[in-house]
Short mmCIF file of C-alpha atoms and ligand atoms in Angstrom, two decimals:
data_model
loop_
_atom_site.label_atom_id
_atom_site.label_comp_id
_atom_site.label_asym_id
_atom_site.label_seq_id
_atom_site.Cartn_x
_atom_site.Cartn_y
_atom_site.Cartn_z
CA MET A 13 0.50 0.25 0.17
CA GLY A 14 1.49 3.20 -1.13
CA GLN A 15 1.82 6.42 1.60
CA PHE A 16 -1.45 8.19 -0.16
CA GLU A 17 -4.24 4.48 0.24
CA THR A 18 -2.34 4.17 3.74
CA LYS A 19 -3.49 7.60 4.68
CA LEU A 20 -6.92 6.88 2.70
CA TYR A 21 -7.38 3.42 4.64
CA ALA A 22 -7.29 4.96 7.87
CA ALA A 23 -9.78 8.10 7.27
CA LEU A 24 -12.33 5.23 5.70
CA VAL A 25 -11.65 2.88 9.20
CA GLY A 26 -11.58 5.60 11.55
CA GLY A 27 -14.76 7.51 9.66
CA GLY A 28 -16.83 4.57 9.86
CA PHE A 29 -16.40 4.31 12.93
CA VAL A 30 -17.75 7.40 12.94
CA VAL A 31 -20.71 7.09 10.47
CA ALA A 32 -21.15 4.21 12.37
CA ALA A 33 -22.00 6.09 15.62
CA ILE A 34 -24.34 8.44 13.52
CA VAL A 35 -26.26 5.99 11.32
CA PHE A 36 -27.43 4.49 14.75
CA LEU A 37 -28.79 6.64 16.59
CA SER A 38 -30.52 8.17 13.44
CA LEU A 39 -32.33 4.85 12.29
CA PHE A 40 -33.80 4.87 15.52
CA PHE A 41 -35.38 8.56 14.14
CA ILE A 42 -35.95 7.92 11.08
CA THR A 43 -36.58 3.93 9.75
CA ALA A 44 -35.13 2.91 6.24
CA PRO A 45 -37.92 2.81 3.77
CA TYR A 46 -38.64 -0.27 2.51
CA GLY A 47 -40.06 -3.47 3.61
CA ARG A 48 -43.51 -2.73 6.21
CA HIS A 49 -41.27 0.67 6.61
CA MET A 50 -42.35 1.72 2.37
CA ARG A 51 -43.10 5.23 1.97
CA PRO A 52 -43.38 8.09 -0.74
CA GLY A 53 -41.43 10.72 -0.42
CA TRP A 54 -38.25 8.67 -0.99
CA GLY A 55 -37.67 9.35 -4.75
CA PRO A 56 -38.41 6.30 -7.52
CA ALA A 57 -38.92 2.67 -6.82
CA VAL A 58 -37.87 -0.90 -8.18
CA ASN A 59 -38.43 -3.94 -8.77
CA SER A 60 -37.24 -5.47 -5.27
CA THR A 61 -35.90 -8.33 -6.38
CA VAL A 62 -33.46 -7.25 -8.62
CA GLY A 63 -32.84 -4.60 -6.41
CA TRP A 64 -31.33 -7.22 -3.15
CA MET A 65 -29.52 -9.15 -6.54
CA ILE A 66 -27.70 -5.64 -8.09
CA MET A 67 -26.65 -4.73 -4.07
CA GLU A 68 -25.84 -7.93 -2.41
CA SER A 69 -23.07 -8.90 -6.04
CA VAL A 70 -21.44 -6.04 -5.60
CA ALA A 71 -19.95 -7.39 -2.40
CA VAL A 72 -20.13 -10.57 -3.82
CA SER A 73 -17.34 -9.15 -6.14
CA VAL A 74 -15.85 -6.45 -4.41
CA LEU A 75 -13.94 -8.39 -1.38
CA PRO A 76 -12.85 -11.22 -3.73
CA LEU A 77 -11.20 -8.51 -6.02
CA PHE A 78 -9.28 -6.68 -3.16
CA PHE A 79 -8.31 -9.98 -1.60
CA PHE A 80 -6.41 -11.14 -4.91
CA LEU A 81 -4.79 -8.07 -6.05
CA GLY A 82 -2.89 -8.04 -2.53
CA HIS A 83 -2.82 -12.02 -1.97
CA GLY A 84 -2.41 -13.90 -5.08
CA LEU A 85 -4.29 -16.27 -6.43
CA ALA A 86 -2.02 -19.25 -4.29
CA PRO A 87 -4.40 -20.73 -2.28
CA THR A 88 -3.25 -20.20 1.63
CA PRO A 89 -5.36 -20.64 4.68
CA ALA A 90 -6.57 -17.16 4.53
CA TRP A 91 -9.06 -18.79 1.92
CA VAL A 92 -11.03 -19.20 5.18
CA PHE A 93 -12.38 -16.24 5.54
CA LEU A 94 -13.31 -16.09 1.56
CA ILE A 95 -15.66 -19.30 2.24
CA LEU A 96 -17.36 -17.64 5.36
CA TRP A 97 -17.97 -14.23 3.13
CA GLU A 98 -18.60 -15.70 -0.67
CA THR A 99 -21.47 -18.27 1.87
CA HIS A 100 -23.25 -15.31 3.48
CA TYR A 101 -23.07 -13.55 0.32
CA LEU A 102 -23.62 -15.71 -2.34
CA HIS A 103 -26.74 -16.93 -0.32
CA ARG A 104 -28.05 -13.13 0.41
CA ALA A 105 -27.54 -12.59 -3.92
CA ILE A 106 -29.19 -15.18 -5.48
CA VAL A 107 -30.85 -17.84 -3.19
CA TYR A 108 -32.75 -14.96 -0.49
CA PRO A 109 -34.00 -12.61 -2.97
CA LEU A 110 -35.54 -15.65 -5.78
CA ARG A 111 -36.89 -17.24 -2.60
CA ARG A 112 -38.69 -14.04 -0.94
CA ARG A 113 -41.85 -13.67 -0.43
CA SER A 114 -42.28 -10.60 -1.79
CA ARG A 115 -40.23 -10.67 -5.32
CA LYS A 116 -43.56 -9.09 -6.80
CA GLY A 117 -42.90 -5.55 -4.09
CA SER A 118 -40.57 -2.58 -4.12
CA MET A 119 -37.98 -0.53 -3.22
CA PRO A 120 -36.40 2.46 -3.27
CA LEU A 121 -33.61 3.19 -5.64
CA ALA A 122 -32.29 5.37 -3.10
CA ILE A 123 -31.45 2.38 -0.95
CA ILE A 124 -30.18 0.30 -3.49
CA LEU A 125 -27.48 2.77 -4.27
CA MET A 126 -26.47 3.44 -0.69
CA ALA A 127 -26.40 -0.05 0.00
CA ILE A 128 -24.29 -0.39 -3.60
CA VAL A 129 -22.08 1.94 -1.63
CA PHE A 130 -21.79 0.55 1.49
CA ASN A 131 -20.79 -3.13 -0.06
CA ILE A 132 -17.60 -0.85 -2.34
CA PHE A 133 -16.92 0.39 1.04
CA ASN A 134 -16.94 -2.55 2.75
CA GLY A 135 -15.82 -4.50 0.50
CA TYR A 136 -13.02 -2.46 -0.09
CA VAL A 137 -12.10 -2.09 3.93
CA ASN A 138 -12.08 -5.87 4.50
CA GLY A 139 -10.80 -7.34 1.04
CA ARG A 140 -7.43 -4.95 1.02
CA TYR A 141 -6.64 -5.67 4.80
CA LEU A 142 -6.82 -9.78 3.89
CA GLY A 143 -5.07 -9.23 0.75
CA LEU A 144 -2.50 -7.35 2.36
CA ASN A 145 -1.66 -9.38 5.81
CA THR A 146 -1.40 -12.79 4.36
CA ASP A 147 2.01 -12.91 6.51
CA VAL A 148 0.30 -12.89 10.07
CA TYR A 149 -2.20 -15.50 8.59
CA GLY A 150 -0.05 -18.45 8.55
CA ALA A 151 -1.67 -22.02 9.14
CA ASP A 152 -0.81 -21.41 12.59
CA TRP A 153 -4.15 -19.37 13.02
CA LEU A 154 -6.18 -22.22 11.86
CA MET A 155 -6.05 -23.51 15.42
CA LYS A 156 -6.22 -19.75 16.97
CA PRO A 157 -9.07 -19.80 19.68
CA CYS A 158 -10.13 -16.19 17.55
CA LEU A 159 -10.10 -18.17 14.31
CA VAL A 160 -12.19 -20.93 15.83
CA SER A 161 -15.01 -19.55 18.39
CA GLY A 162 -15.24 -17.05 15.33
CA VAL A 163 -15.97 -19.16 12.48
CA ILE A 164 -18.78 -21.43 15.09
CA VAL A 165 -19.96 -18.15 16.25
CA PHE A 166 -20.52 -17.34 12.19
CA PHE A 167 -21.87 -19.95 11.54
CA ALA A 168 -24.61 -20.38 14.74
CA GLY A 169 -25.76 -16.98 13.32
CA PHE A 170 -25.74 -17.86 9.51
CA ALA A 171 -28.49 -20.68 10.55
CA ILE A 172 -30.09 -18.62 12.49
CA ASN A 173 -30.90 -15.69 10.22
CA ILE A 174 -31.74 -18.57 7.26
CA HIS A 175 -33.90 -20.16 9.68
CA SER A 176 -35.72 -17.08 10.72
CA ASP A 177 -36.20 -16.32 7.26
CA ASN A 178 -37.50 -19.33 6.74
CA VAL A 179 -40.35 -18.73 8.97
CA LEU A 180 -41.04 -15.55 7.74
CA ARG A 181 -41.52 -16.98 4.11
CA SER A 182 -43.66 -19.96 5.83
CA LEU A 183 -46.14 -17.36 6.55
CA GLY A 184 -47.54 -16.30 3.90
CA TRP A 185 -50.38 -13.99 2.32
CA SER A 186 -53.54 -14.91 5.05
CA GLY A 187 -56.66 -13.31 3.80
CA LYS A 188 -55.91 -9.53 3.62
CA ALA A 189 -53.27 -9.52 5.59
CA ARG A 190 -49.69 -8.99 4.68
CA TYR A 191 -47.75 -9.66 8.27
CA ARG A 192 -48.87 -12.27 10.70
CA ILE A 193 -46.62 -12.88 13.68
CA PRO A 194 -44.56 -15.18 13.93
CA ARG A 195 -43.77 -17.87 15.67
CA GLY A 196 -41.19 -20.88 16.79
CA GLY A 197 -38.00 -20.72 16.80
CA LEU A 198 -35.81 -17.79 17.97
CA TYR A 199 -38.97 -15.97 17.92
CA ARG A 200 -40.30 -17.28 21.07
CA TRP A 201 -37.62 -15.14 22.42
CA VAL A 202 -37.61 -12.01 19.69
CA SER A 203 -39.36 -10.19 16.87
CA CYS A 204 -36.47 -10.68 14.62
CA PRO A 205 -33.70 -13.22 15.19
CA ASN A 206 -32.75 -13.23 11.58
CA TYR A 207 -31.11 -9.56 12.38
CA LEU A 208 -29.22 -11.28 15.38
CA GLY A 209 -28.21 -13.80 13.33
CA GLU A 210 -26.82 -11.41 11.16
CA VAL A 211 -25.56 -9.33 13.47
CA MET A 212 -23.33 -12.65 14.85
CA GLU A 213 -22.36 -13.59 11.78
CA TRP A 214 -20.13 -10.97 11.26
CA THR A 215 -19.49 -10.14 15.45
CA GLY A 216 -18.27 -14.49 14.04
CA TRP A 217 -16.27 -12.91 11.32
CA ALA A 218 -14.38 -9.60 13.82
CA LEU A 219 -13.23 -12.87 15.78
CA ALA A 220 -12.12 -14.93 13.31
CA THR A 221 -10.20 -12.42 11.41
CA TRP A 222 -9.30 -10.76 14.75
CA SER A 223 -9.24 -7.24 12.29
CA VAL A 224 -10.19 -3.54 12.81
CA SER A 225 -11.88 -3.54 9.50
CA GLY A 226 -13.83 -6.69 10.58
CA LEU A 227 -14.70 -5.25 14.37
CA LEU A 228 -15.92 -1.98 11.42
CA PHE A 229 -18.11 -4.37 9.41
CA ALA A 230 -19.72 -5.90 12.57
CA VAL A 231 -20.26 -2.27 14.17
CA TRP A 232 -21.97 -1.07 11.05
CA THR A 233 -24.07 -3.87 11.14
CA GLY A 234 -25.26 -3.60 14.67
CA ALA A 235 -25.70 0.41 13.32
CA ASN A 236 -28.24 -1.09 11.00
CA LEU A 237 -29.90 -4.39 12.53
CA ILE A 238 -30.40 -2.63 15.80
CA PRO A 239 -32.62 0.08 15.38
CA ARG A 240 -34.74 -1.42 12.46
CA ALA A 241 -35.21 -4.25 14.21
CA PHE A 242 -36.50 -1.95 17.55
CA SER A 243 -39.01 -0.77 14.43
CA HIS A 244 -39.78 -3.59 13.30
CA HIS A 245 -40.99 -4.44 17.26
CA ARG A 246 -42.52 -1.70 17.84
CA TRP A 247 -44.22 -1.78 14.72
CA TYR A 248 -45.73 -6.11 15.97
CA LEU A 249 -46.86 -4.20 19.48
CA ASN A 250 -48.98 -1.13 17.78
CA GLU A 251 -50.12 -3.97 15.29
CA PHE A 252 -51.11 -6.58 16.60
CA PRO A 253 -52.97 -6.21 20.95
CA ASP A 254 -52.32 -10.30 20.77
CA TYR A 255 -48.75 -9.97 20.48
CA PRO A 256 -46.69 -12.19 22.70
CA PRO A 257 -46.03 -9.22 26.08
CA LYS A 258 -42.07 -10.64 27.25
CA ARG A 259 -40.73 -11.18 23.03
CA LYS A 260 -38.25 -8.59 23.18
CA ALA A 261 -36.40 -6.56 20.14
CA ILE A 262 -33.65 -9.05 18.78
CA PHE A 263 -31.34 -9.87 21.81
CA PRO A 264 -33.81 -12.68 24.18
CA PHE A 265 -34.46 -10.87 27.56
CA LEU A 266 -32.35 -7.76 26.56
CA PHE A 267 -33.28 -5.59 24.21
P1 LIG B 123 -37.44 -8.46 7.25
O1 LIG B 123 -37.40 -9.35 8.79
O2 LIG B 123 -37.94 -7.12 7.38
O3 LIG B 123 -38.16 -8.68 6.57
C1 LIG B 123 -38.12 -10.14 5.90
C2 LIG B 123 -39.17 -11.04 4.91
O4 LIG B 123 -40.17 -11.42 5.45
C3 LIG B 123 -39.74 -9.81 3.53
O5 LIG B 123 -40.02 -10.50 2.66
C4 LIG B 123 -40.21 -9.86 4.45
O6 LIG B 123 -41.85 -9.43 3.79
C5 LIG B 123 -41.12 -10.66 5.67
N1 LIG B 123 -41.51 -10.45 6.53
C6 LIG B 123 -41.24 -9.65 7.62
N2 LIG B 123 -42.59 -10.12 8.74
C7 LIG B 123 -42.69 -10.89 7.96
C8 LIG B 123 -44.18 -11.34 9.38
N3 LIG B 123 -45.13 -10.82 10.31
N4 LIG B 123 -45.77 -11.39 8.28
C9 LIG B 123 -44.83 -11.82 6.78
N5 LIG B 123 -44.19 -11.85 6.60
C10 LIG B 123 -43.22 -11.03 6.41
O7 LIG B 123 -35.94 -8.60 6.53
P2 LIG B 123 -35.22 -7.94 5.68
O8 LIG B 123 -36.07 -7.24 4.12
O9 LIG B 123 -34.91 -5.70 6.83
O10 LIG B 123 -34.37 -7.61 5.61
C11 LIG B 123 -33.69 -9.10 4.74
C12 LIG B 123 -32.49 -10.07 5.28
O11 LIG B 123 -31.00 -9.40 4.88
C13 LIG B 123 -32.75 -10.25 6.62
O12 LIG B 123 -31.57 -12.07 6.74
C14 LIG B 123 -31.41 -9.40 6.97
O13 LIG B 123 -30.75 -10.18 7.89
C15 LIG B 123 -30.64 -9.23 5.82
N6 LIG B 123 -30.08 -7.73 6.24
C16 LIG B 123 -28.87 -7.45 6.53
C17 LIG B 123 -28.24 -6.09 6.62
C18 LIG B 123 -26.78 -6.10 7.16
O14 LIG B 123 -26.84 -4.72 7.41
N7 LIG B 123 -25.94 -6.81 7.07
C19 LIG B 123 -28.80 -4.64 6.30
C20 LIG B 123 -30.68 -5.14 5.79
C21 LIG B 123 -31.33 -6.73 5.95
P3 LIG B 123 -41.62 -7.53 2.86
O15 LIG B 123 -40.50 -7.58 2.90
O16 LIG B 123 -43.47 -7.40 2.13
O17 LIG B 123 -42.17 -6.50 4.84
#
């Protein structure tokens, strides 16, 4: 990394933490306008399935690009991170959009553009770090407690996320109702276990990579999804008088 890029990278990471804090606080007041929170006034909208596929495909490709640029093509232990990343993002970019219940719905173009900018930023920050620190991730890294526990947390989160999204998909439309109360699995304790699973995945990633770039991604995921879980939870309470009173928003027994 040259001098200019080193400074740019440090500014992106430092600035990334500051912006994540601002986003976290703002999202408690302005809920991102898609799904049940979709509303007019956010510019043109496009098909949400196409939107999901485009915005998440950016993540599929940007991290590997910077990873291989620094790392070269020879297989090394650091490929374990590529496997984690692509496991999540190939599912999110292809499988998830095609299986969503509301495939014909729409989402604002502005949301898609913001997600693309974030995915370029995040793919660069994480891919560049992993690609340039190949000496850190030698064979001994595969036995480190941080890697082992991180991979376990990642896949536990991945399983929770997929199972919880499957529960939502199985709800279908009943009569005129577009939404119903999800039940079973971690829905016993929280309104948004799919978000809890996602937060776990990237916390696992931060642990496994033991890097500031991984930490930044975990922080961003929480900054995005904790306030959104709060909005979903409040919406459920307003919408369903019989909503389970002990259910929390995202973290069982806590919040
Ligand atoms: P939601 O939980 O809001 O919705 C998921 C799907 O289930 C949508 O098709 C939604 O329909 C449907 N749905 C939700 N609740 C109900 C209900 N009560 N009854 C019937 N159908 C329901 O998740 P998001 O759309 O926000 O996110 C989708 C996935 O993407 C999640 O797995 C999430 O973790 C991930 N994600 C990750 C982010 C990150 O920062 N890493 C950011 C955002 C999402 P509809 O669209 O019509 O509301």
